[in-house]
Every structure is written in structure tokens, then in C-alpha cells.
mmCIF file of C-alpha atoms in Angstrom:
data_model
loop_
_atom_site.group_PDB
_atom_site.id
_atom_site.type_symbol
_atom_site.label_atom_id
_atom_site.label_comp_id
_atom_site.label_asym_id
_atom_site.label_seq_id
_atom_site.Cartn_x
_atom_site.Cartn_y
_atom_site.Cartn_z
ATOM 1 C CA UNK A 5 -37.165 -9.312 25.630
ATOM 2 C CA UNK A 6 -35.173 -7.111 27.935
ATOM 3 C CA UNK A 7 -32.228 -5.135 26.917
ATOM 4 C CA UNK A 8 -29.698 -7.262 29.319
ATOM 5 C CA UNK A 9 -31.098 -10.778 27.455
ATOM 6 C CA UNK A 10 -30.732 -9.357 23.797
ATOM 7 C CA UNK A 11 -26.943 -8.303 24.954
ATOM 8 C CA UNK A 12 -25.976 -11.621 26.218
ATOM 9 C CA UNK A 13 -27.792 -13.205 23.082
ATOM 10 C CA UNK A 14 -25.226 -11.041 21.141
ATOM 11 C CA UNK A 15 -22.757 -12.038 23.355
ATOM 12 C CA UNK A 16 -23.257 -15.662 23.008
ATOM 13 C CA UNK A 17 -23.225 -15.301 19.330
ATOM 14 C CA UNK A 18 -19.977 -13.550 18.877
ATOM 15 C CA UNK A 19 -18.021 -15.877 21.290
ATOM 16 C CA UNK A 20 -19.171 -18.978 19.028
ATOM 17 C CA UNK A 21 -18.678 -17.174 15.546
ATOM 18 C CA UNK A 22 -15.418 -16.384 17.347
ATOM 19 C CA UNK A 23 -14.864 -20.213 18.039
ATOM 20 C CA UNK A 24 -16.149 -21.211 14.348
ATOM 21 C CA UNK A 25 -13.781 -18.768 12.977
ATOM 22 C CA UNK A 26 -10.661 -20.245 15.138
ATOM 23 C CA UNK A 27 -11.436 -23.662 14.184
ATOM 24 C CA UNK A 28 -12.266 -22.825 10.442
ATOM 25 C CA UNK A 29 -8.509 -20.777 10.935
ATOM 26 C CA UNK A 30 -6.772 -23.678 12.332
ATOM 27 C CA UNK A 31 -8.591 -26.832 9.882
ATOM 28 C CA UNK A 32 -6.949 -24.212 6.903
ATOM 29 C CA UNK A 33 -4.110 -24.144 8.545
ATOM 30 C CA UNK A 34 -3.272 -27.950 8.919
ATOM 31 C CA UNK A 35 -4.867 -28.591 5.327
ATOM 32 C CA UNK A 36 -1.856 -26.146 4.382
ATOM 33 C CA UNK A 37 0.769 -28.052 6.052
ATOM 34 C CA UNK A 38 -0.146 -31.245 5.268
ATOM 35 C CA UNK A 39 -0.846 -30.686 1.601
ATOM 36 C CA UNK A 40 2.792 -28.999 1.940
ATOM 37 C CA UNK A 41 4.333 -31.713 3.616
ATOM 38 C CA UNK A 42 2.439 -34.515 2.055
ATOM 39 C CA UNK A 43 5.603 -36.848 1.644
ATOM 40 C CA UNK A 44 5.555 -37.513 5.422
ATOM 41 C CA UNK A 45 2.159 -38.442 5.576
ATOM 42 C CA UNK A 46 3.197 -41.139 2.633
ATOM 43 C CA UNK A 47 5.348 -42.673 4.262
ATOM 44 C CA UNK A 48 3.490 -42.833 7.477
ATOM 45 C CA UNK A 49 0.778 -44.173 5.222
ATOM 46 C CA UNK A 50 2.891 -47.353 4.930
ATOM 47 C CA UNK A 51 3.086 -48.380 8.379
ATOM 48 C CA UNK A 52 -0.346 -47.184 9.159
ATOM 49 C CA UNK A 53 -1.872 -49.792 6.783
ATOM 50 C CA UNK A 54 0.305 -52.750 7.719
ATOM 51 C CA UNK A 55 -0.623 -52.170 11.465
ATOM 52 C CA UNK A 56 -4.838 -51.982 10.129
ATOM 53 C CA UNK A 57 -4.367 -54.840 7.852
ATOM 54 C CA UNK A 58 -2.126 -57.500 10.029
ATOM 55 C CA UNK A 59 -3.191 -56.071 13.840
ATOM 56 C CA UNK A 60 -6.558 -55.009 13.646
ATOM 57 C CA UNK A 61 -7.690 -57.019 10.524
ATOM 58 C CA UNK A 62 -7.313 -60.029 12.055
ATOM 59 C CA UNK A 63 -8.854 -59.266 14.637
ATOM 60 C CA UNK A 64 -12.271 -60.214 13.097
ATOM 61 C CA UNK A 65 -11.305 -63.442 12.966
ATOM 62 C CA UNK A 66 -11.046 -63.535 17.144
ATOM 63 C CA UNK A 67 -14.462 -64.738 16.929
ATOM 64 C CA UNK A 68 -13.487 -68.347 15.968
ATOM 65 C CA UNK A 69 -12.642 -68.665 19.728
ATOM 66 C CA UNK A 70 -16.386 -68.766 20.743
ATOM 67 C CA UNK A 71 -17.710 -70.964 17.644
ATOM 68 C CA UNK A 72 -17.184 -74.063 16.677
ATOM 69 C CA UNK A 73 -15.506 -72.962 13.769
ATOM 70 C CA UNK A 74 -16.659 -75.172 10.040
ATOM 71 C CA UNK A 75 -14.593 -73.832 6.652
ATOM 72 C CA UNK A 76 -17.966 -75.340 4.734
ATOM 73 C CA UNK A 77 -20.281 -72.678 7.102
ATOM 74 C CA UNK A 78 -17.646 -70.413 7.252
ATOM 75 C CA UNK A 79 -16.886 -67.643 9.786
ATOM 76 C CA UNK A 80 -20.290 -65.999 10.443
ATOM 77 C CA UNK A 81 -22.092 -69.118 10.178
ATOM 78 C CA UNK A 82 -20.697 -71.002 12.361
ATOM 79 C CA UNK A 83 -22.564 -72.300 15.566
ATOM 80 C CA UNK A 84 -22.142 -70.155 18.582
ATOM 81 C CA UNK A 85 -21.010 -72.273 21.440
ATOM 82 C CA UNK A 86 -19.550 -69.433 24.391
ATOM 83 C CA UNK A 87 -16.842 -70.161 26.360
ATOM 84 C CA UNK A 88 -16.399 -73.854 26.222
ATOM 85 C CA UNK A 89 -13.011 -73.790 23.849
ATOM 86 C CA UNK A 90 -11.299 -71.561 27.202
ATOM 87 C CA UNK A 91 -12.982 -74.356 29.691
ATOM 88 C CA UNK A 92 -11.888 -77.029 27.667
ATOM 89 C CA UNK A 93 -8.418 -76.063 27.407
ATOM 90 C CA UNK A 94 -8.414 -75.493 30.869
ATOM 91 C CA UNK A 95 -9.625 -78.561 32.014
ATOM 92 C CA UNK A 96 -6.999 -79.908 29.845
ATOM 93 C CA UNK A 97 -4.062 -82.373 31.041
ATOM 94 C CA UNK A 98 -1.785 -79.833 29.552
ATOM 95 C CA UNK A 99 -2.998 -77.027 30.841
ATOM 96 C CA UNK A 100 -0.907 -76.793 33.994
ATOM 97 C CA UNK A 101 2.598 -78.346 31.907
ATOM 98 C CA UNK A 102 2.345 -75.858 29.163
ATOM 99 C CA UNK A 103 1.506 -72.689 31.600
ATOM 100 C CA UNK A 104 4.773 -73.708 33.903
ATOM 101 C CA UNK A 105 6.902 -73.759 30.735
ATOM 102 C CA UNK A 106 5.963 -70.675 29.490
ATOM 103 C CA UNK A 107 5.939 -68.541 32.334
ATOM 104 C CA UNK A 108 9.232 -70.199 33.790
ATOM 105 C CA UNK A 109 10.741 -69.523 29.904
ATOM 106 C CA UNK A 110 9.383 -66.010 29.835
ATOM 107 C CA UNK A 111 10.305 -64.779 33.758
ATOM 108 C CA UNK A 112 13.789 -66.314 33.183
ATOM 109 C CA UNK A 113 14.344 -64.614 30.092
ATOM 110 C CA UNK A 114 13.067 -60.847 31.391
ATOM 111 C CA UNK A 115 15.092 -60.996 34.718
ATOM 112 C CA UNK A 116 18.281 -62.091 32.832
ATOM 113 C CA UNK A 117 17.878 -60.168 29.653
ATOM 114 C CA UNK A 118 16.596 -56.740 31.360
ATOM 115 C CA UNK A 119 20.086 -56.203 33.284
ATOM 116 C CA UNK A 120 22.553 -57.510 31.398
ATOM 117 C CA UNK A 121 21.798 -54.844 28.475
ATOM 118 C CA UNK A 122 22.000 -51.988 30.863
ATOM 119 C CA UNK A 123 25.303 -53.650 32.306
ATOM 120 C CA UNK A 124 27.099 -53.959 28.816
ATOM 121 C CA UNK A 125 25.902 -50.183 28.207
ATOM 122 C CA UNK A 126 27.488 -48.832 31.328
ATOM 123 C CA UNK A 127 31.034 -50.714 30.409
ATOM 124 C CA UNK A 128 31.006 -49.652 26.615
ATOM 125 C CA UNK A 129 30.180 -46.062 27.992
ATOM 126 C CA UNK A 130 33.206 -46.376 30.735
ATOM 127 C CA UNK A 131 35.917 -47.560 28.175
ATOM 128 C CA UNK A 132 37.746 -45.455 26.784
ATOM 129 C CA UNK A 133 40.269 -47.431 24.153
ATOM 130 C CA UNK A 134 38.495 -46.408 20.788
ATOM 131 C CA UNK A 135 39.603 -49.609 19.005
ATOM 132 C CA UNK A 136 38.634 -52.085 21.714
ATOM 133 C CA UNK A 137 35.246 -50.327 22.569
ATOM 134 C CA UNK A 138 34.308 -50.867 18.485
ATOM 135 C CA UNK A 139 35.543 -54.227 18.435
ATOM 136 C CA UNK A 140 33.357 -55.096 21.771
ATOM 137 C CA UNK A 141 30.377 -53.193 20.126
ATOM 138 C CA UNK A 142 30.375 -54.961 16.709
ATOM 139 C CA UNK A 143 31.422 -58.474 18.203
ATOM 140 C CA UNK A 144 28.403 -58.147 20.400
ATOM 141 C CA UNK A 145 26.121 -56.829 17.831
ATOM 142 C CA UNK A 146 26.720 -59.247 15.497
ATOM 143 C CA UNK A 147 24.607 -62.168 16.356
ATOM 144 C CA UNK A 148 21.498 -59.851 16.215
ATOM 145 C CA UNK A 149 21.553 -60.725 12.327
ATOM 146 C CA UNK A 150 21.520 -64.438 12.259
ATOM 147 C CA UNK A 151 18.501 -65.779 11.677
ATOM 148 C CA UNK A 152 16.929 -67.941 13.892
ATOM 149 C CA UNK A 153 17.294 -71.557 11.680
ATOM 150 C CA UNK A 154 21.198 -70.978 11.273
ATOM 151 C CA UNK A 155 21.559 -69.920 15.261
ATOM 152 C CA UNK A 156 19.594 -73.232 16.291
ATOM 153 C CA UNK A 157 21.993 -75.340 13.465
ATOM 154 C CA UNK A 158 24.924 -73.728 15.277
ATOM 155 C CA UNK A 159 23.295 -75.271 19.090
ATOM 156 C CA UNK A 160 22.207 -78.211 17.647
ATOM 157 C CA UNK A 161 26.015 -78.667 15.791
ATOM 158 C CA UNK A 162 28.266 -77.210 18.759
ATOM 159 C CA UNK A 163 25.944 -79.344 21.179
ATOM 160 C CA UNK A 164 26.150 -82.672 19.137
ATOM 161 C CA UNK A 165 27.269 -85.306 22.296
ATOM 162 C CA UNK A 166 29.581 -87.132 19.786
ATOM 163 C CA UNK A 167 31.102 -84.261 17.251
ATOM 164 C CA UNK A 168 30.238 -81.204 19.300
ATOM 165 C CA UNK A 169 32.485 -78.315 20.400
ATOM 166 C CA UNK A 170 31.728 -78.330 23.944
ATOM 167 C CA UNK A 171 32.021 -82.140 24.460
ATOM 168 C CA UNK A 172 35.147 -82.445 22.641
ATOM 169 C CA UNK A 173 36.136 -80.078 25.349
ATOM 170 C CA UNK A 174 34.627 -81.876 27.924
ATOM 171 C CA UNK A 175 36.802 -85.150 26.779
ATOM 172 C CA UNK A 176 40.053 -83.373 26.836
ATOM 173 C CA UNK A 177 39.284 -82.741 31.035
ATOM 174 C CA UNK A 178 37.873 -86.199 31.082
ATOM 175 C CA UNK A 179 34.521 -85.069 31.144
ATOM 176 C CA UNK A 180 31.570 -87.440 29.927
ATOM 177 C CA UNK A 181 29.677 -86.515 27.224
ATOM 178 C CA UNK A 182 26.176 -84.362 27.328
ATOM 179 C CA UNK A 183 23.609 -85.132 25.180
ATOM 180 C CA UNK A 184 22.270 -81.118 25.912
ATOM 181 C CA UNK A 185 19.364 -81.396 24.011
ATOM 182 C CA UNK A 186 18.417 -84.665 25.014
ATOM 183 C CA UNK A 187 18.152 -83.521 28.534
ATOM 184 C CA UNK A 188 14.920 -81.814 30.050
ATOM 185 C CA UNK A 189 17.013 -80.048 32.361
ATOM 186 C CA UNK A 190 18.812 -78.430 30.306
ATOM 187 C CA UNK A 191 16.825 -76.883 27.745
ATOM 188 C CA UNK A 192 15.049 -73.825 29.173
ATOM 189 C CA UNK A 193 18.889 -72.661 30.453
ATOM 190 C CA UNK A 194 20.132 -73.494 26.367
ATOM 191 C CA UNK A 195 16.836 -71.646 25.148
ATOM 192 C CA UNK A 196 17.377 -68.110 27.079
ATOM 193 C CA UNK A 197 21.154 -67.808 27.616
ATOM 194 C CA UNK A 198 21.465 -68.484 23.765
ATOM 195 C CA UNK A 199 19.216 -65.267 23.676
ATOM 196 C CA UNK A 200 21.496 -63.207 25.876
ATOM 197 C CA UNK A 201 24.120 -63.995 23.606
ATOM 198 C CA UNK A 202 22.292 -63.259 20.525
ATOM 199 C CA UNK A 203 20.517 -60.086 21.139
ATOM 200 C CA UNK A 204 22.550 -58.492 24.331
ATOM 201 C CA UNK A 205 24.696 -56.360 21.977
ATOM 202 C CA UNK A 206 21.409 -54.989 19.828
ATOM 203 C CA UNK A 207 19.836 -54.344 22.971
ATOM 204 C CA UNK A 208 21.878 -52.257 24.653
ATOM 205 C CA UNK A 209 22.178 -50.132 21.924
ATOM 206 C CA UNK A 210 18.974 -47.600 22.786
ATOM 207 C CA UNK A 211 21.357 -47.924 26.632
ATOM 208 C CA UNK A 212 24.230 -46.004 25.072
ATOM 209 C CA UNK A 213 22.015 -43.117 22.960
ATOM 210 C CA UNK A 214 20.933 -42.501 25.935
ATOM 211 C CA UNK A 215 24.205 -42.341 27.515
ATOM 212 C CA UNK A 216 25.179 -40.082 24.591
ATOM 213 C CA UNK A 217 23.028 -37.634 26.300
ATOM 214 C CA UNK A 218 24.722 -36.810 29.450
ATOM 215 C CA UNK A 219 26.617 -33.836 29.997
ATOM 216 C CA UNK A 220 30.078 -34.427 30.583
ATOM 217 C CA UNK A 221 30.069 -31.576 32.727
ATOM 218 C CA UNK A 222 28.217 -33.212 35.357
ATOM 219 C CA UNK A 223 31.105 -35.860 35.513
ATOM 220 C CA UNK A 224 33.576 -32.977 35.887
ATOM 221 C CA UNK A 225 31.829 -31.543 38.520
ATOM 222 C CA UNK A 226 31.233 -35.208 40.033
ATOM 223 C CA UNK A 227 35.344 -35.650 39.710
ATOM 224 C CA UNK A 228 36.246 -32.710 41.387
ATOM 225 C CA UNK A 229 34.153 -33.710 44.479
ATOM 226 C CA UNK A 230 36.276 -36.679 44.676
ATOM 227 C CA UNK A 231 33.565 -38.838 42.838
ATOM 228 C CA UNK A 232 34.941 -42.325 42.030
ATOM 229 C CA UNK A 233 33.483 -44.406 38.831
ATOM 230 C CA UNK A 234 31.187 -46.359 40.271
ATOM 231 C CA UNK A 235 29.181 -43.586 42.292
ATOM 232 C CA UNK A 236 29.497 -41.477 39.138
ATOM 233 C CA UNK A 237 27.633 -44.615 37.309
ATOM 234 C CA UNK A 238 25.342 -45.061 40.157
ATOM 235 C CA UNK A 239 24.519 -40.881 40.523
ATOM 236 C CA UNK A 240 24.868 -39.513 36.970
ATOM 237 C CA UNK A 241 24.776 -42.827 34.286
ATOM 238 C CA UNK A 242 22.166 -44.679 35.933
ATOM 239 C CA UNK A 243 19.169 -42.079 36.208
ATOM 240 C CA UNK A 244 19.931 -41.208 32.636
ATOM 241 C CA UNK A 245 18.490 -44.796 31.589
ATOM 242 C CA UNK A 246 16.504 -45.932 34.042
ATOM 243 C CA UNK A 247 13.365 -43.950 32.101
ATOM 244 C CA UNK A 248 14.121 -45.705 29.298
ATOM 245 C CA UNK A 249 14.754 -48.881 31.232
ATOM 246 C CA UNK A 250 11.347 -48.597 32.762
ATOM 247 C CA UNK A 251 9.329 -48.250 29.344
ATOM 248 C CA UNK A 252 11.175 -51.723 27.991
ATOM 249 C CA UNK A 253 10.487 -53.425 31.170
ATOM 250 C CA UNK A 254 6.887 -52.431 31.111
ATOM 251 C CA UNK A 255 7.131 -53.287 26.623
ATOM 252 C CA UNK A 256 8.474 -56.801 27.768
ATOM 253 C CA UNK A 257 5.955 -57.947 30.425
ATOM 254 C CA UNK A 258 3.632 -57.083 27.806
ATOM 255 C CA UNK A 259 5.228 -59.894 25.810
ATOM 256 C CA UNK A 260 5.793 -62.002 28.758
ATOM 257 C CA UNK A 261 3.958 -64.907 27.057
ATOM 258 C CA UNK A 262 5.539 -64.344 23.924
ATOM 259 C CA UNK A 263 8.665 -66.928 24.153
ATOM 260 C CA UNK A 264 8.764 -67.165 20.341
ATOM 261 C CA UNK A 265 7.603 -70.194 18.218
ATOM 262 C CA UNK A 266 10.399 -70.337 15.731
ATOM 263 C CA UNK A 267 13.304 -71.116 17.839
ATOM 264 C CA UNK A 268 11.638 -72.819 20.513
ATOM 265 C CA UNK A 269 9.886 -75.048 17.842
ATOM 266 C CA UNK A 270 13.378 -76.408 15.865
ATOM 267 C CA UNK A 271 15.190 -76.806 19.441
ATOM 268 C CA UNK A 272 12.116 -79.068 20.086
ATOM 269 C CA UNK A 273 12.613 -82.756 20.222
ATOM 270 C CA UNK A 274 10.637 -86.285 21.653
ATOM 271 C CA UNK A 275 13.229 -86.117 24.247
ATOM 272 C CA UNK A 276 13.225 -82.611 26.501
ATOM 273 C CA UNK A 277 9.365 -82.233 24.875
ATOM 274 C CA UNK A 278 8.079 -82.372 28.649
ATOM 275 C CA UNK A 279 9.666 -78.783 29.187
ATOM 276 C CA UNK A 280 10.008 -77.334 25.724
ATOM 277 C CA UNK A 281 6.229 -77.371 25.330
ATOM 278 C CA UNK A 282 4.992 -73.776 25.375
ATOM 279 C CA UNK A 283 1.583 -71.714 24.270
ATOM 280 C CA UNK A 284 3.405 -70.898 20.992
ATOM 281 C CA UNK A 285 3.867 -74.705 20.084
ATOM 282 C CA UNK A 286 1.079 -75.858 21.161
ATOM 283 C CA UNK A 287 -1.585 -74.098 19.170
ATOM 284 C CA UNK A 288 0.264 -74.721 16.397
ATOM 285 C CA UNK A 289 0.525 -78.559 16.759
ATOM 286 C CA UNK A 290 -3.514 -78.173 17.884
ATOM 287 C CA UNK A 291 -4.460 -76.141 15.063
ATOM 288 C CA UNK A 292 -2.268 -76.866 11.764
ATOM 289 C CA UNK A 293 -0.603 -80.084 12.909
ATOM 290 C CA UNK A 294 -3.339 -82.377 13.995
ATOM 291 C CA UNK A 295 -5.281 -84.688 11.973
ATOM 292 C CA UNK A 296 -8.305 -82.860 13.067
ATOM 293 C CA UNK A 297 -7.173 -79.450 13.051
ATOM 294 C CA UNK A 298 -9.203 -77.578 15.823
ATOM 295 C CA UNK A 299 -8.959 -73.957 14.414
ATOM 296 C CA UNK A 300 -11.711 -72.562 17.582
ATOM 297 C CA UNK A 301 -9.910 -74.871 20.497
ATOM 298 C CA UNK A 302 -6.073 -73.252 18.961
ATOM 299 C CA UNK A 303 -8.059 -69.639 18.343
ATOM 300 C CA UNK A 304 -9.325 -69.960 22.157
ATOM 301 C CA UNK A 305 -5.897 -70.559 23.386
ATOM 302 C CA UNK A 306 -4.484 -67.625 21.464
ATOM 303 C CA UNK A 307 -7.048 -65.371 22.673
ATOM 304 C CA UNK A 308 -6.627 -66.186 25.968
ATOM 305 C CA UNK A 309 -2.755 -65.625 25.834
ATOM 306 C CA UNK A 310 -3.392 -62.189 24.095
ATOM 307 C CA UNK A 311 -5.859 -61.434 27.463
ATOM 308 C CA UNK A 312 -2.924 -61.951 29.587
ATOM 309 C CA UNK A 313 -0.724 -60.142 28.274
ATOM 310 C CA UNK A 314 -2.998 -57.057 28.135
ATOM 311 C CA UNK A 315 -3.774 -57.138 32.000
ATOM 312 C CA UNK A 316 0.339 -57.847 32.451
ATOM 313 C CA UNK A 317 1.343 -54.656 30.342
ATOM 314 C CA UNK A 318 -1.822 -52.100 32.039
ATOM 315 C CA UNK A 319 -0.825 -53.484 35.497
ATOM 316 C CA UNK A 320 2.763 -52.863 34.822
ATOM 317 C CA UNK A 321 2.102 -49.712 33.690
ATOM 318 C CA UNK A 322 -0.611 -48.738 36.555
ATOM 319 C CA UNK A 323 2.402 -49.796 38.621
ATOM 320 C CA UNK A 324 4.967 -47.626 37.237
ATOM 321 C CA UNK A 325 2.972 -44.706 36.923
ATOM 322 C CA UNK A 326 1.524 -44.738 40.882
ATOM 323 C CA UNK A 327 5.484 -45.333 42.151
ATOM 324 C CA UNK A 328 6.487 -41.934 39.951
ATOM 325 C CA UNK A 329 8.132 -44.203 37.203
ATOM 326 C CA UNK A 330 8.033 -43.588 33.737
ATOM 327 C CA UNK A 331 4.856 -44.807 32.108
ATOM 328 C CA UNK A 332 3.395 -45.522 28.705
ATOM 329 C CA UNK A 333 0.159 -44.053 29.348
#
């Protein structure tokens, strides 16, 4: 062996004790900080296990969506049958009902519910009366906190076509009564602007931290320019949100399928069932509700929800990030 090999032998073998070393160094050193800051790592231990144990522990049971699921054969048992639970349900005569409903629910909600936050933000940020800005904040907060059974009683009672608020209102003006939830027509605009009123006050809350943020001197400056207030809101407010605006918008598409089971289920009735019927409702009714409860056909609907919302939210995403938009990934 030549003298130039031997030294780049030597070479080679210094550079990766080197790199052992450094890693040995650094594994030490977080061992150190973690064993010194070991509370943290507790309480992240919390979350951490109910994300394994409800997200990716069920997970297993995704399976059921390509068997023909038996509790007597159980889980791995079970005959293997592909895709014909997905071709089945579309085939289905209410395939086409329950995907309109949805998607109309869902696309109605997100282009109402993504503005009107940012709006309330901008007009709590502009006011500048102490006492009426905390009065607006915690009268529009409120209804966050009611739960979802006593905010449907409230519709159901203030909607009632004989007793009602708003129809005794109507009959003062002459007005014939509504029966609101009786009416098809009526219910998707009930469903999401109930919502808005609900959770617009909570939701514009991450609008105004963000707000918090801004320098005021950049308003000075703006005011001395001759700046009026709505082309500082448009130049100096709006950019300061619109990152965060983005990342909620992309969050939400991800959900776009999600229009919630709970409240849409209780506003439910024989009457304005033609458009209240959604994803949500309908596995539920397939798969706990039926006389022969189809646990693969509901699982297979489920599923195939869950796929569409994971294209929405990485197109979305792909979207924002090739425009120069904020992006989650």
C-alpha cells in the first residue's frame, strides 16, 4: 500500500470518529435536556397517545371497507371482497342526493364563514371605545359555548310556526306563518347561518392576535402620508392575517366534507329529509340504525369521504404553496 492510500485511510478514519464523536456529543446532550426538562415531555405524552390511540388506532379497523365484515368471524377473518362496498354505494340511488347536500352544505359554509371572521376582526381592531369593543367581543363569543342539543332546542323553539319568535313577528306585519323546518328550502340557509352566529366571535379570535402584532408605527407613518382607514386596513391590517387566513382556509377544505353529524342529525326531520341528508347521517342510519346494520357498506362510505378530503387539503396546499401563499407543508 502506497504512502498517499494509508494517508487518506487515516483520513477517512478521523473524519468518521470525528462524526461518531459529534453525534455521541449531541445524543448526550439531548438525553441531558430532556431528562432535565422531563415535565414537558409529560405533558406532551398526553396528547401524543390520544392522537395514536383514537387517529391511528382506528385506523386498523379501515379494513372493514373491503370485507364483508361478520362480528362471529371477526375482523381478520372476514371474507375479502375488494372494492364492491365503494361500487355499490356508488351505484346507489342516493349517491348523487347525498353528495349535492354535502358539498352544497360544506361550500356554503367555507365561503360564508371564511370572511366574515376576518371582517369582525378588522372592526374590533378599528374601534376604539374600550367598553363597547368588550361588550361586542364577549356578546359574540358567547355562543361558542352552547352545546350543540341546547342551540338546535333554541331553532327548533324560536322557529316553532305557531309559538315561535320569528312568526309571532311575522303576525304583527301580517306575515303568514313559516313552518322553517318543515321546508326543504330552507334548511341548508338555517343549518350554516346558525353557524356564523355561533362560532363567528370564537373564530375571529386567532384574527385579532394577529392584529396584536402590528406595529403601530407603521399606522403613524401610514397617517402622516395622508392614509385614510380603509387603505390602512387594506395595506397594513390585511397582510398581517392573510398568512394566517391562508393556513385555515387550506385546514377547512380539508374538512370540507365534514358538515357535522350532531347538529345536522337533531335539525333532521321526515319533512326537509330530501336536503338534510348528508355523508355524516347517512352512515350512521346505514351502519347503527338499520335492521341489518351494514358495518363494511357504512365503513366504505367513510373511507371514501376520508379519501376526499385528503386530495382536497394536498391540492389546496400544492395550490397555495406554487402561488407564494402560505402553506402547511
Amino acid at each position: 500500500m502506497s504512502l498517499s492510500e494509508k494517508r487518506q485511510q487515516e483520513t477517512v478514519r478521523s473524519l468518521s470518529e470525528t462524526e461518531v464523536s459529534g453525534d455521541r456529543k449531541a445524543s448526550i446532550a439531548l438525553g441531558a435536556y430532556m431528562k432535565r426538562s422531563w415535565q414537558l415531555y409529560v405533558l406532551f405524552l398526553i396528547p401524543l397517545l390520544y392522537v395514536v390511540i383514537f387517529k391511528y388506532g382506528p385506523m386498523v379497523g379501515a379494513q372493514i371497507a373491503f370485507k364483508d365484515y361478520n362480528v362471529v368471524k371477526g375482523l381478520w377473518a372476514s371474507d375479502w371482497v375488494g372494492m364492491k362496498h365503494f361500487v355499490r354505494f356508488f351505484n346507489s340511488y342516493d349517491f348523487w342526493r347525498i353528495m349535492e347536500n354535502t358539498l352544497f352544505i360544506s361550500i356554503y359554509s367555507l365561503v360564508i364563514s371564511t370572511p366574515l371572521p376576518v371582517l369582525l376582526a378588522l372592526s374590533l381592531n378599528a374601534v376604539r371605545i374600550r367598553w363597547f369593543k368588550n361588550t361586542v367581543q364577549m356578546v359574540s363569543y358567547a355562543p361558542h359555548f352552547i352545546s350543540t342539543v341546547v342551540l338546535v332546542g333554541l331553532l327548533l323553539q324560536f322557529m316553532d310556526p305557531r309559538t315561535g319568535m320569528i312568526n309571532q313577528l311575522f303576525g304583527l306585519f301580517g306575515i303568514d306563518p313559516v313552518h322553517f323546518m318543515g321546508e326543504m328550502k330552507y334548511f341548508k340557509s338555517i343549518y350554516v347561518w346558525s353557524g356564523i352566529w355561533q362560532h363567528i366571535g370564537f373564530s375571529c379570535i386567532i384574527y385579532l392576535a394577529a392584529l396584536s402584532t402590528v406595529d403601530p408605527a407603521l399606522h403613524e407613518a401610514a397617517v402622516l402620508d395622508g392614509a385614510g382607514r380603509t387603505k390602512r386596513i387594506w395595506h397594513i391590517d390585511m397582510p398581517a392575517i392573510l398568512p394566517i387566513a391562508m393556513i385555515l382556509l387550506i385546514l377547512n377544505t380539508g374538512q370540507l366534507l365534514e358538515t357535522g353529524f350532531e347538529k345536522i342529525y337533531l335539525m333532521q326531520n321526515p319533512l326537509n329529509l330530501k336536503t338534510s341528508e348528508v355523508i355524516d347521517t347517512y352512515v350512521y342510519k346505514i351502519g347503527l340504525l338499520s335492521q341489518a346494520m351494514n358495518f363494511s357498506y357504512a365503513t366504505a362510505i367513510g373511507l371514501f369521504k376520508s379519501a376526499i378530503s385528503l386530495v382536497l387539503i394536498v391540492t389546496v396546499n400544492y395550490t397555495a404553496r406554487k402561488t407564494g401563499q402560505e402553506s402547511l407543508w
